[in-house]
XYZ file of C-alpha atoms in Angstrom:
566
model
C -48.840 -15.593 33.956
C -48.649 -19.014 32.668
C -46.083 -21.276 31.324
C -48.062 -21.396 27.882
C -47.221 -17.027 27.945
C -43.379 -18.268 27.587
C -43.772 -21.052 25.042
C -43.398 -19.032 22.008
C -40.114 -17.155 23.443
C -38.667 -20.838 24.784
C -39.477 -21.967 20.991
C -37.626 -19.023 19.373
C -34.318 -19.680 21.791
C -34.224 -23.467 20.782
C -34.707 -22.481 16.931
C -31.136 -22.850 15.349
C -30.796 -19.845 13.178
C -28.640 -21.848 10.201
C -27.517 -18.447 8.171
C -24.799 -16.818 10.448
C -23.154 -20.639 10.427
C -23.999 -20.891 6.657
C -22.493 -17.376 6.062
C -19.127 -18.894 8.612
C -18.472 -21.826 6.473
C -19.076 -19.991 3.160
C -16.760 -17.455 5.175
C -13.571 -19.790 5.892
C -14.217 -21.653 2.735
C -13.506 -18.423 0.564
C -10.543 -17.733 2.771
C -8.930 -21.511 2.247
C -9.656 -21.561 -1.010
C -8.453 -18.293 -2.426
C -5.984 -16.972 0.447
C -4.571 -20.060 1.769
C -4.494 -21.979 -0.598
C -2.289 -20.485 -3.312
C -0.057 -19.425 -0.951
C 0.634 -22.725 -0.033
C 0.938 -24.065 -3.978
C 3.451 -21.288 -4.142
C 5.503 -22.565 -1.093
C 5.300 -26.548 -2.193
C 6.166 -25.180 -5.575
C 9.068 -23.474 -4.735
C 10.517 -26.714 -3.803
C 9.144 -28.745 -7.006
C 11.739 -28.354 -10.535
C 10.027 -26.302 -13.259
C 7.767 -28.450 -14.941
C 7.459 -31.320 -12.199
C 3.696 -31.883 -10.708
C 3.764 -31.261 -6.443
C 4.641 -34.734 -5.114
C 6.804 -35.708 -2.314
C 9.602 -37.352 -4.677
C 10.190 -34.113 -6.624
C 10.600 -32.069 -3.405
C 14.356 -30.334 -3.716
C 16.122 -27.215 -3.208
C 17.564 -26.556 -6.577
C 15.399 -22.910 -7.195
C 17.360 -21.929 -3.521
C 20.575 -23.029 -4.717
C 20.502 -20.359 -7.430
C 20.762 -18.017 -4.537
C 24.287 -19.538 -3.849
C 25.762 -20.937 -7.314
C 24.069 -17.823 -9.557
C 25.633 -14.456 -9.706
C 22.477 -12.856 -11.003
C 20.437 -14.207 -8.582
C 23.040 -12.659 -5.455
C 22.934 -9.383 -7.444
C 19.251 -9.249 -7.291
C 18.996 -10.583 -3.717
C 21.853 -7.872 -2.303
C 20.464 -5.253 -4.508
C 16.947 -5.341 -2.718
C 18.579 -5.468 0.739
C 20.449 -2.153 0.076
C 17.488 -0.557 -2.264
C 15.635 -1.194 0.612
C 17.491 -0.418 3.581
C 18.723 2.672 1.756
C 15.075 3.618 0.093
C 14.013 3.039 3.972
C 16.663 4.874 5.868
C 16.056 8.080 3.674
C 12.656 8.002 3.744
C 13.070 8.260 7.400
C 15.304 10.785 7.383
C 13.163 12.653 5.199
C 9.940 12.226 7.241
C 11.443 12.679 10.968
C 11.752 16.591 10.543
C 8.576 17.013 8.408
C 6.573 15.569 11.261
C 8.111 17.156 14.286
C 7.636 20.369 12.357
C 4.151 19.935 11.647
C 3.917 18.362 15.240
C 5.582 20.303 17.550
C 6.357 23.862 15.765
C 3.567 26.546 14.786
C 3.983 26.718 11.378
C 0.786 27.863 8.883
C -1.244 25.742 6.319
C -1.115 22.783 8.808
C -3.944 20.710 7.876
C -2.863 21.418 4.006
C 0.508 20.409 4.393
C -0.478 17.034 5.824
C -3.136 16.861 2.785
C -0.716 17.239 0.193
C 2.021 14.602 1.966
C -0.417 11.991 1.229
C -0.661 12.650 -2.469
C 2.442 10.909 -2.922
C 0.751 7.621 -1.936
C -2.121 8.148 -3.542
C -0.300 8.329 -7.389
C 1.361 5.258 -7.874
C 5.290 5.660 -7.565
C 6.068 3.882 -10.981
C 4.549 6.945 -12.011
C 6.387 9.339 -10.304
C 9.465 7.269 -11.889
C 9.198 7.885 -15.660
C 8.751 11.834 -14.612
C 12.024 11.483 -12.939
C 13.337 10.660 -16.349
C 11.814 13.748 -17.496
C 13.502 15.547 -15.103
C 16.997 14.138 -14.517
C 16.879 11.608 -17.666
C 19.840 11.762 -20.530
C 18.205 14.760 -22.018
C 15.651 15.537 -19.092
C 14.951 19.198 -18.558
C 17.019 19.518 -15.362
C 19.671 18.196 -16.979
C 19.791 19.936 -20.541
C 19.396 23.196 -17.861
C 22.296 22.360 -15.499
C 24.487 21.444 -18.217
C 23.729 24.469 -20.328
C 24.022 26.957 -17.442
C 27.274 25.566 -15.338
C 28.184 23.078 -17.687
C 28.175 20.250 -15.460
C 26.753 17.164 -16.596
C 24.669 15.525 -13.844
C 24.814 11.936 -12.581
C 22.439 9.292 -14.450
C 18.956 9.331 -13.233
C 19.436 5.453 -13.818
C 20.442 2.526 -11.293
C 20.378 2.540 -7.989
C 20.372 6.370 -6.789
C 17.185 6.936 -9.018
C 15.633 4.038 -7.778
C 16.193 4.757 -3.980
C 15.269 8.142 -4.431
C 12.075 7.491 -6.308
C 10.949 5.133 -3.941
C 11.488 7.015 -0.904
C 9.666 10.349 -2.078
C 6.812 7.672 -2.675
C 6.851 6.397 0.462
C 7.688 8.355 2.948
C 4.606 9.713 4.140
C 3.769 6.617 6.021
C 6.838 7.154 7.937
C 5.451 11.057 8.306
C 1.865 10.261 8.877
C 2.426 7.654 11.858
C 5.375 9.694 13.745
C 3.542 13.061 13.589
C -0.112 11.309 14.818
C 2.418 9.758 17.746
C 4.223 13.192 18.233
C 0.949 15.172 18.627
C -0.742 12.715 20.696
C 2.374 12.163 23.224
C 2.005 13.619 27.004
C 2.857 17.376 26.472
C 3.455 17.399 30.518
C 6.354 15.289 30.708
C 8.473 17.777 28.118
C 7.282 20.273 30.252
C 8.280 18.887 33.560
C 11.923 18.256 32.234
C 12.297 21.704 30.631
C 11.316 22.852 34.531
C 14.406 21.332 35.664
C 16.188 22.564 33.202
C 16.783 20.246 30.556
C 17.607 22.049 27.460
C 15.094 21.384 24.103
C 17.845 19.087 22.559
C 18.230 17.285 25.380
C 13.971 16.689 25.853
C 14.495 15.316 22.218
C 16.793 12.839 22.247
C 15.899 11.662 25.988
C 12.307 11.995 26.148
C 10.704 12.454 22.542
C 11.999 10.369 20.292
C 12.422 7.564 22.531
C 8.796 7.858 23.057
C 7.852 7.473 19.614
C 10.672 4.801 18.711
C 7.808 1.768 17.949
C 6.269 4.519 15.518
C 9.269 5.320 13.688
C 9.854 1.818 13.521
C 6.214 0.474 12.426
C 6.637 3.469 9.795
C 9.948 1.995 8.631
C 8.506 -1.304 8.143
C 5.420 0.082 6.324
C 8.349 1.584 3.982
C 10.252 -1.244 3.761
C 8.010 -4.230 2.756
C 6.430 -1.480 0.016
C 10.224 -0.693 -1.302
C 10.836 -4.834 -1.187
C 7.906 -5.250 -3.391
C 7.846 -2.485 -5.536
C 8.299 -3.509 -9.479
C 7.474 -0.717 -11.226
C 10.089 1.968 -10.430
C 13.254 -0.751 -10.033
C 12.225 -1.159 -13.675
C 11.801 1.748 -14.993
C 14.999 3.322 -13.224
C 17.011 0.328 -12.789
C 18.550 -0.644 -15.609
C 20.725 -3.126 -15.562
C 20.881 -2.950 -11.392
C 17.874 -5.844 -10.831
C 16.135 -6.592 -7.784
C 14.233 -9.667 -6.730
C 10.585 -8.027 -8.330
C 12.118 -7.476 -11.786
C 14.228 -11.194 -11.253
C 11.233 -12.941 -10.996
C 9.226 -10.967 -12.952
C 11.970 -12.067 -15.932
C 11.596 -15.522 -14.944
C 8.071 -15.487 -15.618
C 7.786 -13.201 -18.856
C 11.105 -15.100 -19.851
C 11.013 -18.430 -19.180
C 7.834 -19.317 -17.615
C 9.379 -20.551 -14.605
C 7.213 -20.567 -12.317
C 8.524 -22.418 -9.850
C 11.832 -20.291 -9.761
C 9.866 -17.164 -9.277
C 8.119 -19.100 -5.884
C 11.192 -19.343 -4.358
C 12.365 -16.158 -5.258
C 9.072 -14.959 -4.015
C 9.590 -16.928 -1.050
C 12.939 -15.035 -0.485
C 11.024 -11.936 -0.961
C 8.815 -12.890 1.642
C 11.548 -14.355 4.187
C 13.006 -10.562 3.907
C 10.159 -9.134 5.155
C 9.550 -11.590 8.173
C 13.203 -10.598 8.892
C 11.871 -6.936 9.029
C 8.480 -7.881 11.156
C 11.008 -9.738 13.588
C 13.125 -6.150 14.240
C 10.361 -4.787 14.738
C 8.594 -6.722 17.405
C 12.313 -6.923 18.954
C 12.291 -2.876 19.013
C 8.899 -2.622 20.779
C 10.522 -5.470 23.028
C 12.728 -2.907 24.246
C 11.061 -0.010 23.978
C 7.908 0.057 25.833
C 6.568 2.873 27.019
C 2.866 4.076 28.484
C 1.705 7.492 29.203
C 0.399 7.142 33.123
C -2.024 10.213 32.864
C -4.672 10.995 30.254
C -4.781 15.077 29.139
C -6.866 16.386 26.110
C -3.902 19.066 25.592
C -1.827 19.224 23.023
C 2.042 18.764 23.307
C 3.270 22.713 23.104
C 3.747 24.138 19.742
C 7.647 26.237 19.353
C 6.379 29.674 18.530
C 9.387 31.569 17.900
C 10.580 33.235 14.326
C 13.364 31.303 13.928
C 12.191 27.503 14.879
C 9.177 28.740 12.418
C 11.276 29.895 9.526
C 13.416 26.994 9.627
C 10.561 24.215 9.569
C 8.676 26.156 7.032
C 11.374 26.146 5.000
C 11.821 22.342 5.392
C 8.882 21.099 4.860
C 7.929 23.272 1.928
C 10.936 22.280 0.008
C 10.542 18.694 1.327
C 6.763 18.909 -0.121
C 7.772 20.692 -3.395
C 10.361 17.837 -4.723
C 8.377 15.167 -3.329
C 5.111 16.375 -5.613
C 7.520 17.265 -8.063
C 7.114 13.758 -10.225
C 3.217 14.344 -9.877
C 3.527 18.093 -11.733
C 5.500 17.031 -14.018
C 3.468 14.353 -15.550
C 0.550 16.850 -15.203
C 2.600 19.358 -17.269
C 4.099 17.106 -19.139
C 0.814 15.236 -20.589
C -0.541 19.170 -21.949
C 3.263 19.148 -23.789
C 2.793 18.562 -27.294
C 6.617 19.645 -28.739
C 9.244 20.142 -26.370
C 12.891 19.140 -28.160
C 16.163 21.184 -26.897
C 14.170 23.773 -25.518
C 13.913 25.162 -22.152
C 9.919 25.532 -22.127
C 7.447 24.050 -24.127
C 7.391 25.022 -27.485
C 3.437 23.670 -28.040
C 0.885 23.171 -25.537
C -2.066 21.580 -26.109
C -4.501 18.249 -25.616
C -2.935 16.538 -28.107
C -1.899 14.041 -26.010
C -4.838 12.927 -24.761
C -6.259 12.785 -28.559
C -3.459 10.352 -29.360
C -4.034 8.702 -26.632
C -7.720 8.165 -26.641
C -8.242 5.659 -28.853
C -5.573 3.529 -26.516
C -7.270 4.924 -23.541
C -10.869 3.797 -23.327
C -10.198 -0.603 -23.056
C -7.762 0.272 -20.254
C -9.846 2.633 -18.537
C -12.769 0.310 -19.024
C -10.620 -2.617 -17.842
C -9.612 -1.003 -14.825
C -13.027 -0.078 -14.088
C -14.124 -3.606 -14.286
C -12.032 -5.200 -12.515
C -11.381 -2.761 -10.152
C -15.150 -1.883 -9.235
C -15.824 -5.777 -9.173
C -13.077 -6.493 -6.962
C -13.972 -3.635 -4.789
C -17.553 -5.452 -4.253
C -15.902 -8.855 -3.461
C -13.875 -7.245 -1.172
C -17.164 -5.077 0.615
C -19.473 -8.273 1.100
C -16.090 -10.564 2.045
C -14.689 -8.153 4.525
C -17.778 -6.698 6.092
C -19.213 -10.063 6.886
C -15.741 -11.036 7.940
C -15.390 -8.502 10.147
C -18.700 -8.651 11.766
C -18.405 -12.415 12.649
C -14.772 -11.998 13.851
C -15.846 -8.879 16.529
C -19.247 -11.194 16.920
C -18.657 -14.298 17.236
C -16.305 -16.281 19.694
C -14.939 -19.555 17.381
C -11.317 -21.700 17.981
C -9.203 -19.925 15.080
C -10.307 -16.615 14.982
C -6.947 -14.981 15.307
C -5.762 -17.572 12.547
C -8.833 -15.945 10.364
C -7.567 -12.593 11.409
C -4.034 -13.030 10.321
C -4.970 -14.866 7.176
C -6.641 -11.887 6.060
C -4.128 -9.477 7.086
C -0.954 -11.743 5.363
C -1.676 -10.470 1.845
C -1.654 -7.209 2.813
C 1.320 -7.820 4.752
C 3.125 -9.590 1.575
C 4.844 -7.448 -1.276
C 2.180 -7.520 -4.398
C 4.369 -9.968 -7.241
C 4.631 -12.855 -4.409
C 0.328 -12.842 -3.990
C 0.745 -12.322 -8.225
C 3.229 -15.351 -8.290
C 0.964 -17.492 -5.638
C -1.937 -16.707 -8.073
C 0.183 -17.633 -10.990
C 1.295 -21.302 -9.260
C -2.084 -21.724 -7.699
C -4.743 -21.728 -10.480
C -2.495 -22.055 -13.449
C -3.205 -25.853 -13.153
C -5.029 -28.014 -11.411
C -8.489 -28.088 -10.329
C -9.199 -24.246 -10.737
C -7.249 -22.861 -14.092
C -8.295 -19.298 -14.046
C -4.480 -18.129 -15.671
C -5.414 -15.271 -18.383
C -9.119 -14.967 -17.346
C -10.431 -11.717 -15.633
C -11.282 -13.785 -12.544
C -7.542 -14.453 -11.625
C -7.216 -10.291 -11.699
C -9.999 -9.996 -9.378
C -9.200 -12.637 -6.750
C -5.872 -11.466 -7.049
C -7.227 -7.734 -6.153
C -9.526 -8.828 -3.712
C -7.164 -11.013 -1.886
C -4.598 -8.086 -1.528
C -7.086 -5.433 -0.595
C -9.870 -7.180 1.594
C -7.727 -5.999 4.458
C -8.704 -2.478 3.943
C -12.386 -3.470 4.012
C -12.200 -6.055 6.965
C -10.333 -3.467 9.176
C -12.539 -0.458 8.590
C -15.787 -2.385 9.025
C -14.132 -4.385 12.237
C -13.574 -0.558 13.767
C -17.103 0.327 13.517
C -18.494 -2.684 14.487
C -16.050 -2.719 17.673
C -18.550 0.551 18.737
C -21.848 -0.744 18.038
C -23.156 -1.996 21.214
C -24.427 -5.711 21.307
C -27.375 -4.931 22.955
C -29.170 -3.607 20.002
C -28.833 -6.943 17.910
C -29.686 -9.079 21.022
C -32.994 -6.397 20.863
C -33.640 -7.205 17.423
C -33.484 -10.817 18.223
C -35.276 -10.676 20.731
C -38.009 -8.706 18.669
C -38.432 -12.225 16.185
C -35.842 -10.814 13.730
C -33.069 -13.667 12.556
C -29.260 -12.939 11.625
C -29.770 -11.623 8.410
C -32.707 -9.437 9.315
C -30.648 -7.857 12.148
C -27.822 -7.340 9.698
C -29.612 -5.458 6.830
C -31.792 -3.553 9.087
C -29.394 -2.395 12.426
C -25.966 -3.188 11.569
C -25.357 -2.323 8.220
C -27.218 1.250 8.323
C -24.578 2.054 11.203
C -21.401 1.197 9.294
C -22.285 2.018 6.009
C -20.091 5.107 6.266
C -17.056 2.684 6.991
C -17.968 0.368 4.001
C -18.560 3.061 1.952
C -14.830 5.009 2.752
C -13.450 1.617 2.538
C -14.641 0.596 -0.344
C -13.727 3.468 -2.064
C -9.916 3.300 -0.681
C -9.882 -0.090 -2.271
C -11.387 1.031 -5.416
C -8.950 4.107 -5.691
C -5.793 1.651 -5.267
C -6.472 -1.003 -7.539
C -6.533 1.951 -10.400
C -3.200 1.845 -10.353
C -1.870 -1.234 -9.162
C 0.985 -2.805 -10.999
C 2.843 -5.203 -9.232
C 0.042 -8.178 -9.174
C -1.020 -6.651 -12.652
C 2.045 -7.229 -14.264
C 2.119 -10.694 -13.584
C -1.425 -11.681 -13.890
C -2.952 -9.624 -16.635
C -3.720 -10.751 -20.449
C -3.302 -8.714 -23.920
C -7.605 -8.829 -23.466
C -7.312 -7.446 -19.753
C -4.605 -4.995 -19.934
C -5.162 -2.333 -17.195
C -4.609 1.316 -17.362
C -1.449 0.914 -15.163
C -0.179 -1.861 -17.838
C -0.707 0.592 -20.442
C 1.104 3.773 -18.753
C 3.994 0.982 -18.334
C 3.864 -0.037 -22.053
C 4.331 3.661 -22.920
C 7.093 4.566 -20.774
C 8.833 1.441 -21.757
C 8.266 2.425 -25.529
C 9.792 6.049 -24.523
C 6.885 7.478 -25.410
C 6.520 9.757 -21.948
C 3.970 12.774 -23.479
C 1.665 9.337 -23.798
C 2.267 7.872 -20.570
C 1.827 11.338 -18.631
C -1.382 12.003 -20.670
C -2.698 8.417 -19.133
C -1.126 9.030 -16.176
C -2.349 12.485 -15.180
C -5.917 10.439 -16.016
C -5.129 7.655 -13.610
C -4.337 10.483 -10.688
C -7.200 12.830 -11.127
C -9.304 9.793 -11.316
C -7.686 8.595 -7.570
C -7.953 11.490 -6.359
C -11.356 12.595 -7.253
C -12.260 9.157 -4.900
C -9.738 9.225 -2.256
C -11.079 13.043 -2.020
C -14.832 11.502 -1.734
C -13.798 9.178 0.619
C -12.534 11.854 3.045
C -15.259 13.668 2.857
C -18.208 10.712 3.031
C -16.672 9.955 6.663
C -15.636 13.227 7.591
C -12.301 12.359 7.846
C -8.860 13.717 6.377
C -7.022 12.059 3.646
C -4.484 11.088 5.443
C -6.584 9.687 8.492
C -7.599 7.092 5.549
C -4.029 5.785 5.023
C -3.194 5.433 8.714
């Protein structure tokens, strides 16, 4: 064969195909512009006096000094520190025995019981607050009961015991979910060997099993605690007068505009939860462990009537209050009349009537921005992900952890970084839709970017370098091998994304105009007006709605529910 026979091949190696770079610099471009770079107008502002442009003679720490010299500003910092710690710790404590039961002890409905744990996370807790006033509020139905019946009057629903409570039935199914994946994938045979010698089963518990799962617990309890740290919505609906850092700098914004104050209480925020990511990487430190054998057996399940009974019972009662603020708003929204009575007196829709004129701008709002957020996010993190696994580049962990940050990062400090960052300046996007989306996209691209990046990571290479090969460039090989492969990853993903930004509140709240007011915004604007009938009607909307997609989601990729929020 001659040399001419290997011309055209030669040709096609030298050819520089220009779109994969193109699509890398449009790549890190997006990411410096909208990720890095209001983050870092939020830092240099928290060092700038309100009002002051960015410049190296107006750098001071005056909004930090609050922190010393203010006694609202202490009360809001320690008041996060024990919502969340507490909030945390109960959580925890909650989720431990639910998944060791569901793990380790034969008890029936299995698979439904870890359905329904996720549901919690799938309803926004702010939610889940107001129905707590329903409940346990002044004249809440628990309350009227309990008093009428023993004539004890219960504590207040309000300050910090609501608050902690509310927020760790809303988030402790991380804690659950992780621990009981780790529990039922943990190596049944060295239980077994140590109940051979002897050992009794409380003994294999606190020496073998939970030791083993110790960096679970503890990833779960950071999940928990960076959610509790920036969680707005049910510190200000329960709270009261007992303020955290969210509702503090939310107050500086909606009060005074000071945006430079909230950026360093933001940056607070955020120094909290680098405290928390530094306990945990000193607990996996010390607690490494590796199972030296691989089995395809499950750990041993405990079969007998009591251990049964006695998990049963736990989780079921564990389950029932922790859906309990999702009933009642369900209930509650077909509750037309209910004053001094123990049931309903009138039952109807006529909730949703009233609330339907209210209902469809928020809905369609939330749609909007939601579904075009959700798009940003596909095209973003899919090519993202595919030239991070791909591609071999100086920074890609840097590009990997940029992405991952804003997930990281409680929602009202990316909502305050947005608010600094294009409120001036060369980009103004402050009360446009735009600032919404970016905002949404930044905070969820994560989802996308990690799903895709899993199902790229088992594609083998060899069928792009095939299509290559075959004449095909980049974006050929893209829409016509990769994507087809991972469209059920982009497609669960996506719809995770979509299903969380329906109810997102805590970059809403800061971002959002009277024009763009979400249907989260307008469940808040109802429970703040005490009008709860309305806010459950919208509410029970915003969960079948979630549901409906999270439920679509599990099923497009054959997957469980709460697979997708592992």
């Amino acid at each position: 064969m001659t040399a001419a026979a290997y011309t055209p091949l030669a040709q096609q190696r030298r050819t520089i195909d220009w779109i994969p770079i193109l699509v890398g610099v449009v790549t890190m471009a997006t990411t410096l512009v909208f990720l890095v770079y209001p983050l870092l107008r939020a830092i240099g502002g928290a060092f700038v006096p309100n009002g002051e442009p960015l410049a190296v003679e107006n750098l001071t720490f005056a909004n930090f000094e609050r922190f010393f010299i203010s006694a609202s500003y202490q009360r809001a910092f320690w008041h996060s520190l024990v919502v969340g710690i507490a909030a945390t710790s109960l959580a925890t404590l909650l989720a431990l025995p639910l998944a060791y039961a569901v793990a380790r002890v034969d008890i029936p409905f299995r698979r439904a019981i870890v359905a329904l744990a996720v549901l919690p996370l799938i309803s926004p807790p702010f939610i889940g607050a107001y129905s707590w006033i329903i409940l346990l509020g002044r004249n809440g139905l628990i309350t009227r009961w309990v008093a009428a019946t023993f004539d004890v009057q219960l504590p207040s629903i309000y300050g910090p015991f609501g608050v902690i409570v509310a927020l760790a039935l809303g988030y402790f199914p991380y804690v659950f979910l992780i621990v009981q994946g780790a529990l039922a994938a943990s190596d049944p045979y060295v239980e077994e060997a140590a109940r051979m010698m002897g050992a009794s089963r409380w003994r294999i518990l606190r020496t073998i099993t939970f030791p083993a799962v110790v960096p679970s617990i503890a990833a779960g309890m950071l999940i928990v605690f960076i959610k509790v740290l920036g969680d707005f919505g049910v510190p200000s609906i329960l709270g009261g007068e007992y303020q955290v850092l969210p509702t503090l700098i939310y107050y500086q914004i909606h009060g005074f505009f000071n945006l430079n104050a909230a950026a360093a209480i933001a940056m607070v925020n955020v120094a909290l939860t680098i405290g928390a990511l530094g306990v945990l990487a000193w607990v996996n430190r010390r607690r490494t462990f590796a199972t030296i054998t691989g089995v395809a057996r499950a750990s041993r399940r405990a079969t007998s009537f009591g251990a049964r009974l006695a998990a049963s019972l736990y989780v079921f009662v564990v389950l029932f209050v922790a859906l309990l603020p999702q009933l009642t708003v369900i209930v509650s929204s077909f509750v037309e009349r209910w004053s001094g009575s123990r049931i309903p007196l009138i039952w109807g829709l006529g909730n949703f009537k009233r609330i339907l004129t209210n209902l469809n701008q928020p809905v369609i709002n939330s749609l909007i921005l939601a579904g075009t957020a959700t798009l940003v996010c596909v095209v973003f993190g899919t090519i993202t992900a595919y030239y991070v696994s791909r591609k071999r580049f100086v920074g890609r962990w840097a590009l990997d952890l940029t992405i991952m940050l804003p997930f990281v990062l409680p929602g009202l400090v990316v909502g305050v970084a947005y608010l600094v960052g294009f409120n001036d300046g060369w980009i103004v996007l402050t009360g446009t839709a735009s600032i919404l989306v970016l905002a949404y996209f930044t905070r969820r691209a994560a989802y996308i970017f990690r799903s895709v990046q899993a199902a790229v990571g088992q594609i083998d290479s060899k069928l792009e370098e095939a299509s290559t090969l075959c004449g095909a460039d980049w974006a050929t090989t893209m829409r016509r091998v990769v994507v087809p492969l991972i469209v059920p990853a982009i497609l669960a993903g996506a719809i995770l994304v979509f299903a969380t930004l329906l109810g997102e509140i805590s970059v809403t709240i800061l971002l959002f105009s009277a024009k763009w007011k979400t249907i989260s915004i307008a469940i808040y604007e109802y429970v703040i007006s005490d009008e709860l009938h309305n806010a459950s009607a919208m509410g029970t909307v915003a969960i079948v709605m979630t549901l409906v997609l999270v439920l679509g989601a599990s099923r497009l990729v054959g997957r469980s529910m709460a697979d997708l929020f592992r």
